[in-house]
């Protein structure tokens, strides 16, 4: 007998192995002449060379499935075992997944992330065709969430080597200085919507690996100064709260093979003393440059509670 050890990196062990290692036990039951032991993030296989090869192929296919769809079911495991790692068709009782062309990311817990409205779809199409896209619209229109999904898809498809997400740290009626903690602890609440989106789309262990190794960076806009961002997908969120100087600084960070999406809401400018918004100024300055796309979202794109759409419409009518 020979032995092979497979290490599981950047996966949720409970989701991949199953409760009480049930998924691996199913694989082991299909190969009674071999011994499969799961301990921590290692799977140890003992058996003949032909069986170890087949088991390894099945585990590789299960890993690919998990990385794509974010979960493994009993039906998935049985199908990969039955078809030697190459399942065909849809298993009975397994939900039919949307066409791959519509899906941006298969997230955690079976979440399927895709553009839900016409303007969100226009944002996806614009990002595919242009290196720099502005997504402008009110709160709740899904512009940030969609932009994060586009960036995660590019990373998973190896179109870029990293994701960089940034926001200006501008106070919206609160004073940062009175918040407890160090700078990171003061800034993190402003970046919470970004973390929430990533939590939906990337398993916790893998997200931790990405952030610890700076494959995904989330930082205040001030940290971008002086950098050249190569082979990256860059997102600037809440861009209405940039100053003209900050916006120019950000726009000139793009390096070779980089793409950027800038999101903002012209109705929620929190800059002090009526200071001019860098987002508003940049739209006027850049609107005639080829290769830059501008996508406008509105109340029809709101995907929150139905009242949010009516609230936005009421404020627009009031000129607020």
Coordinates of N, CA and C in Angstrom, one line a residue, residues 67-176:
X67 N -15.2 25.4 -4.7 CA -14.6 26.7 -4.9 C -15.6 27.5 -5.9
X68 N -16.3 26.8 -6.8 CA -17.2 27.5 -7.7 C -18.5 27.9 -7.1
X69 N -19.1 26.9 -6.4 CA -20.5 27.0 -5.9 C -20.6 27.4 -4.4
X70 N -19.5 27.2 -3.7 CA -19.5 27.6 -2.3 C -20.2 26.6 -1.3
X71 N -20.5 25.4 -1.8 CA -21.1 24.4 -1.0 C -21.0 23.0 -1.6
X72 N -21.1 22.0 -0.8 CA -21.2 20.6 -1.3 C -22.4 19.9 -0.6
X73 N -23.2 19.3 -1.4 CA -24.3 18.5 -0.9 C -24.1 17.0 -1.0
X74 N -24.9 16.3 -0.4 CA -24.8 14.8 -0.5 C -24.9 14.4 -1.9
X75 N -25.8 15.0 -2.7 CA -26.0 14.7 -4.1 C -24.8 15.0 -4.9
X76 N -24.1 16.1 -4.6 CA -22.9 16.4 -5.3 C -21.8 15.3 -5.1
X77 N -21.6 14.9 -3.8 CA -20.6 13.9 -3.5 C -20.9 12.6 -4.2
X78 N -22.1 12.2 -4.1 CA -22.5 10.9 -4.8 C -22.3 11.0 -6.3
X79 N -22.6 12.1 -6.9 CA -22.5 12.3 -8.3 C -21.0 12.2 -8.8
X80 N -20.2 12.9 -8.0 CA -18.7 12.8 -8.4 C -18.1 11.4 -8.2
X81 N -18.6 10.7 -7.2 CA -18.1 9.4 -6.9 C -18.6 8.5 -8.1
X82 N -19.9 8.6 -8.4 CA -20.5 7.7 -9.5 C -19.9 7.9 -10.8
X83 N -19.5 9.2 -11.1 CA -19.0 9.5 -12.4 C -17.5 9.8 -12.5
X84 N -16.8 9.2 -11.5 CA -15.4 9.3 -11.4 C -14.9 10.7 -11.5
X85 N -15.6 11.6 -10.8 CA -15.2 13.0 -10.7 C -15.7 13.8 -11.9
X86 N -16.6 13.2 -12.7 CA -17.1 14.0 -13.9 C -18.6 13.8 -13.9
X87 N -19.4 14.5 -13.0 CA -20.8 14.4 -13.0 C -21.4 15.0 -14.2
X88 N -22.6 14.4 -14.7 CA -23.3 15.0 -15.8 C -24.7 15.3 -15.4
X89 N -25.2 16.4 -16.0 CA -26.6 16.7 -15.7 C -26.8 17.2 -14.3
X90 N -28.1 17.4 -13.9 CA -28.5 17.9 -12.6 C -29.1 16.7 -11.8
X91 N -28.7 16.6 -10.6 CA -29.1 15.5 -9.8 C -30.6 15.7 -9.3
X92 N -31.4 14.7 -9.1 CA -32.7 14.9 -8.5 C -32.6 15.6 -7.2
X93 N -33.5 16.5 -7.0 CA -33.5 17.3 -5.7 C -32.5 18.4 -5.6
X94 N -31.6 18.5 -6.6 CA -30.6 19.6 -6.6 C -31.1 20.8 -7.4
X95 N -31.1 22.0 -6.8 CA -31.7 23.1 -7.5 C -31.0 23.4 -8.8
X96 N -31.7 23.8 -9.8 CA -31.1 24.2 -11.1 C -30.5 25.6 -10.9
X97 N -29.2 25.7 -11.2 CA -28.4 26.9 -11.0 C -28.6 27.8 -12.3
X98 N -28.5 29.1 -12.1 CA -28.6 30.0 -13.3 C -27.5 29.7 -14.2
X99 N -27.7 30.2 -15.5 CA -26.7 30.0 -16.5 C -25.4 30.7 -16.0
X100 N -24.3 30.1 -16.3 CA -23.0 30.7 -15.8 C -22.8 32.1 -16.3
X101 N -23.4 32.4 -17.5 CA -23.2 33.8 -18.1 C -23.9 34.8 -17.2
X102 N -24.9 34.5 -16.4 CA -25.6 35.4 -15.6 C -25.0 35.6 -14.2
X103 N -24.2 34.6 -13.8 CA -23.7 34.5 -12.4 C -22.4 35.3 -12.3
X104 N -22.3 36.1 -11.4 CA -21.0 36.8 -11.1 C -20.2 36.0 -10.1
X105 N -20.8 35.5 -9.0 CA -20.1 34.7 -8.0 C -21.0 33.7 -7.4
X106 N -20.5 32.5 -7.2 CA -21.2 31.5 -6.4 C -20.7 31.7 -5.0
X107 N -21.5 32.3 -4.1 CA -21.0 32.7 -2.8 C -21.1 31.7 -1.7
X108 N -21.1 32.1 -0.5 CA -21.2 31.2 0.7 C -22.6 30.7 0.9
X109 N -22.8 29.6 1.5 CA -24.1 29.1 1.9 C -25.1 29.0 0.7
X110 N -24.5 28.7 -0.5 CA -25.3 28.6 -1.7 C -25.8 29.9 -2.3
X111 N -25.3 31.0 -1.8 CA -25.7 32.3 -2.4 C -25.2 32.4 -3.8
X112 N -26.1 32.8 -4.7 CA -25.8 33.0 -6.1 C -25.9 34.5 -6.4
X113 N -24.7 35.2 -6.7 CA -24.7 36.6 -6.8 C -24.7 36.9 -8.3
X114 N -25.7 37.7 -8.7 CA -25.8 38.2 -10.1 C -26.5 39.5 -10.2
X115 N -26.3 40.2 -11.3 CA -27.0 41.5 -11.4 C -28.5 41.2 -11.5
X116 N -29.3 42.0 -10.8 CA -30.7 41.8 -10.6 C -31.5 42.8 -11.4
X117 N -31.0 43.9 -11.8 CA -31.7 44.9 -12.5 C -31.0 45.3 -13.8
X118 N -31.8 46.0 -14.7 CA -31.2 46.4 -16.0 C -29.9 47.2 -15.8
X119 N -30.0 48.2 -14.9 CA -28.8 49.0 -14.7 C -27.6 48.3 -14.1
X120 N -27.9 47.4 -13.2 CA -26.8 46.6 -12.6 C -26.2 45.7 -13.7
X121 N -27.0 45.2 -14.6 CA -26.5 44.5 -15.8 C -25.6 45.4 -16.7
X122 N -26.0 46.6 -16.8 CA -25.2 47.6 -17.6 C -23.9 47.8 -16.9
X123 N -23.9 47.8 -15.6 CA -22.6 48.0 -14.9 C -21.7 46.8 -15.1
X124 N -22.2 45.6 -15.1 CA -21.4 44.4 -15.4 C -20.9 44.5 -16.8
X125 N -21.7 44.8 -17.8 CA -21.3 44.9 -19.2 C -20.2 46.0 -19.3
X126 N -20.4 47.2 -18.7 CA -19.5 48.3 -18.8 C -18.1 47.8 -18.2
X127 N -18.1 47.1 -17.1 CA -16.8 46.7 -16.5 C -16.1 45.7 -17.4
X128 N -16.9 44.9 -18.2 CA -16.2 43.9 -19.1 C -15.6 44.6 -20.3
X129 N -16.1 45.8 -20.7 CA -15.6 46.5 -21.9 C -14.7 47.6 -21.6
X130 N -14.7 48.2 -20.4 CA -13.9 49.4 -20.1 C -13.0 49.1 -18.8
X131 N -11.9 49.8 -18.8 CA -11.0 49.7 -17.7 C -11.4 50.6 -16.5
X132 N -12.1 51.6 -16.8 CA -12.6 52.6 -15.8 C -14.1 52.8 -15.9
X133 N -14.8 52.5 -14.8 CA -16.3 52.7 -14.8 C -16.7 53.5 -13.6
X134 N -17.6 54.5 -13.9 CA -18.2 55.2 -12.8 C -19.7 54.6 -12.6
X135 N -20.0 54.2 -11.4 CA -21.4 53.7 -11.1 C -22.0 54.7 -10.1
X136 N -23.0 55.5 -10.6 CA -23.5 56.6 -9.8 C -25.0 56.3 -9.5
X137 N -25.4 56.5 -8.3 CA -26.8 56.2 -7.9 C -27.0 56.3 -6.5
X138 N -28.3 56.3 -6.0 CA -28.6 56.5 -4.6 C -28.4 55.2 -3.8
X139 N -28.5 55.3 -2.5 CA -28.3 54.2 -1.6 C -29.3 53.1 -2.0
X140 N -28.8 51.8 -1.8 CA -29.7 50.7 -2.0 C -29.8 50.2 -3.4
X141 N -29.1 50.8 -4.4 CA -29.2 50.3 -5.8 C -28.3 49.2 -6.1
X142 N -27.5 48.8 -5.2 CA -26.6 47.6 -5.4 C -25.3 47.9 -6.1
X143 N -25.0 49.2 -6.2 CA -23.8 49.5 -7.0 C -22.5 49.0 -6.3
X144 N -22.4 49.2 -5.0 CA -21.2 48.7 -4.3 C -21.1 47.1 -4.3
X145 N -22.3 46.5 -4.0 CA -22.3 45.0 -3.9 C -22.0 44.4 -5.3
X146 N -22.6 45.0 -6.3 CA -22.3 44.5 -7.7 C -20.8 44.7 -8.1
X147 N -20.3 45.9 -7.7 CA -18.9 46.2 -8.0 C -17.9 45.2 -7.3
X148 N -18.2 44.9 -6.0 CA -17.4 43.9 -5.3 C -17.5 42.6 -6.0
X149 N -18.7 42.2 -6.4 CA -18.9 40.9 -7.1 C -18.1 40.8 -8.4
X150 N -18.1 41.9 -9.1 CA -17.3 41.9 -10.4 C -15.8 41.7 -10.1
X151 N -15.4 42.4 -9.0 CA -13.9 42.3 -8.7 C -13.6 40.9 -8.2
X152 N -14.5 40.3 -7.4 CA -14.2 38.9 -6.9 C -14.2 37.9 -8.1
X153 N -15.1 38.1 -9.0 CA -15.1 37.2 -10.2 C -13.8 37.3 -11.0
X154 N -13.3 38.6 -11.1 CA -12.1 38.8 -11.9 C -10.9 38.1 -11.1
X155 N -10.9 38.1 -9.8 CA -9.8 37.5 -9.0 C -9.9 36.0 -9.2
X156 N -11.2 35.4 -9.0 CA -11.3 34.0 -9.1 C -11.0 33.5 -10.5
X157 N -11.2 34.3 -11.6 CA -10.9 33.9 -12.9 C -9.4 34.2 -13.3
X158 N -8.7 34.7 -12.3 CA -7.2 35.0 -12.5 C -7.0 36.1 -13.5
X159 N -8.0 37.0 -13.7 CA -7.8 38.1 -14.6 C -7.0 39.2 -13.9
X160 N -7.0 39.2 -12.6 CA -6.1 40.2 -11.8 C -5.5 39.4 -10.7
X161 N -4.5 40.0 -10.1 CA -3.8 39.3 -9.0 C -4.2 39.7 -7.6
X162 N -4.9 40.9 -7.6 CA -5.4 41.4 -6.3 C -6.6 42.3 -6.4
X163 N -7.3 42.5 -5.3 CA -8.4 43.5 -5.3 C -8.0 44.5 -4.2
X164 N -8.2 45.8 -4.6 CA -8.0 46.8 -3.6 C -9.3 47.6 -3.5
X165 N -9.8 47.7 -2.3 CA -11.0 48.4 -2.1 C -10.8 49.6 -1.1
X166 N -11.3 50.8 -1.5 CA -11.0 51.9 -0.6 C -12.2 52.8 -0.5
X167 N -12.2 53.6 0.5 CA -13.2 54.6 0.8 C -12.6 55.8 1.4
X168 N -13.1 57.0 1.2 CA -12.7 58.2 1.9 C -13.2 58.1 3.3
X169 N -12.5 58.4 4.3 CA -12.9 58.3 5.7 C -13.5 59.7 6.1
X170 N -14.7 59.9 5.7 CA -15.4 61.2 5.9 C -16.5 61.1 6.9
X171 N -16.5 62.0 7.9 CA -17.5 61.9 8.9 C -18.9 62.3 8.4
X172 N -19.9 61.5 8.7 CA -21.3 61.8 8.2 C -22.1 62.2 9.5
X173 N -21.8 63.3 10.1 CA -22.5 63.8 11.3 C -21.9 63.3 12.6
X174 N -20.9 62.4 12.5 CA -20.2 61.9 13.7 C -18.8 62.3 13.6
X175 N -18.2 62.4 14.8 CA -16.8 62.8 14.9 C -15.9 61.6 15.1
X176 N -15.0 61.3 14.2 CA -14.1 60.2 14.3 C -13.3 60.2 15.6

